[in-house]
Amino acid sequence: MDEVKYPVLTQKSIFILEMNQYTFNVDSQLNKTRMRIWIEHLFNVKVIAMNNYRLPKKGGKRGSMIGNPIHCKRMIIVVKPRASIPIFS
């Protein structure tokens, strides 16, 4: 699936792994329903909740273009307490 770019491993995302919350960078057009279906079928887990947010735009000037457009957003996925997604282990 091209819409899910990659899992995110930052300090915050590693901290929330203990609470069965996983973070992914996804395409900005992807909605929660499609992401839920994709995660449940691919990893065989039950998704309880999802949150998403867009990354802040970075300032700066590059040539004639001001700022960098953001083409992805981040989704935090909460799975059942005893389930896990193996790419984070």
Coordinates of C-alpha atoms in Angstrom, one line a residue:
M1 CA 0.0 0.0 0.0
D2 CA 1.5 3.3 -1.1
E3 CA -0.6 5.4 1.3
V4 CA 1.2 4.2 4.4
K5 CA 4.7 5.6 4.1
Y6 CA 6.6 4.2 7.1
P7 CA 6.4 3.6 10.9
V8 CA 7.6 6.5 13.0
L9 CA 10.2 5.9 15.7
T10 CA 10.7 9.1 17.7
Q11 CA 11.1 9.5 21.5
K12 CA 7.4 10.1 21.9
S13 CA 6.3 7.2 19.7
I14 CA 8.7 4.8 21.5
F15 CA 7.2 5.9 24.9
I16 CA 3.6 5.3 23.8
L17 CA 4.5 1.8 22.5
E18 CA 4.0 0.6 26.1
M19 CA 0.3 1.6 25.9
N20 CA -0.2 -0.4 22.6
Q21 CA -0.2 2.8 20.5
Y22 CA 1.7 2.7 17.2
T23 CA 2.6 5.7 15.0
F24 CA 2.7 5.8 11.2
N25 CA 3.3 8.5 8.6
V26 CA 0.6 8.2 5.9
D27 CA -0.5 10.0 2.8
S28 CA -2.6 13.1 3.5
Q29 CA -5.6 11.7 1.5
L30 CA -5.8 8.5 3.7
N31 CA -8.8 8.5 6.1
K32 CA -9.3 6.6 9.3
T33 CA -11.6 3.9 7.9
R34 CA -9.2 2.8 5.2
M35 CA -6.3 2.9 7.6
R36 CA -8.2 0.7 10.1
I37 CA -9.1 -1.9 7.5
W38 CA -5.5 -2.0 6.3
I39 CA -4.0 -2.4 9.8
E40 CA -6.5 -5.1 10.8
H41 CA -6.0 -7.2 7.7
L42 CA -2.3 -6.9 7.4
F43 CA -1.3 -7.4 11.1
N44 CA -4.3 -9.4 12.3
V45 CA -5.0 -7.1 15.2
K46 CA -8.1 -5.3 16.5
V47 CA -7.9 -1.5 16.3
I48 CA -9.6 0.2 19.2
A49 CA -9.0 3.9 18.4
M50 CA -7.2 6.2 16.0
N51 CA -5.9 9.7 16.1
N52 CA -4.4 11.7 13.3
Y53 CA -2.7 15.1 12.8
R54 CA -0.8 16.9 10.1
L55 CA 2.8 17.7 10.6
P56 CA 3.6 21.4 11.0
K57 CA 5.0 23.2 7.9
K58 CA 8.7 24.0 8.0
G59 CA 9.6 27.6 7.3
G60 CA 12.5 28.8 5.2
K61 CA 13.2 29.9 1.7
R62 CA 14.4 27.6 -1.1
G63 CA 14.9 29.5 -4.3
S64 CA 11.6 31.1 -5.3
M65 CA 9.5 28.7 -3.1
I66 CA 8.8 29.8 0.5
G67 CA 8.3 26.9 3.0
N68 CA 8.0 23.2 2.4
P69 CA 4.6 21.7 1.5
I70 CA 3.7 18.7 3.7
H71 CA 2.3 15.7 1.8
C72 CA 1.8 13.4 4.7
K73 CA 0.1 13.2 8.1
R74 CA 0.7 11.1 11.2
M75 CA -1.7 8.5 12.6
I76 CA -1.6 7.0 16.1
I77 CA -3.3 3.6 16.3
V78 CA -4.4 2.0 19.5
V79 CA -4.7 -1.8 19.4
K80 CA -6.1 -4.3 21.9
P81 CA -4.0 -4.7 25.1
R82 CA -2.5 -8.1 24.3
A83 CA -2.0 -7.5 20.6
S84 CA 1.1 -6.1 19.0
I85 CA 2.4 -5.0 15.5
P86 CA 5.6 -7.0 14.8
I87 CA 7.4 -4.3 12.8
F88 CA 7.8 -2.3 16.1
S89 CA 9.3 -5.2 18.1

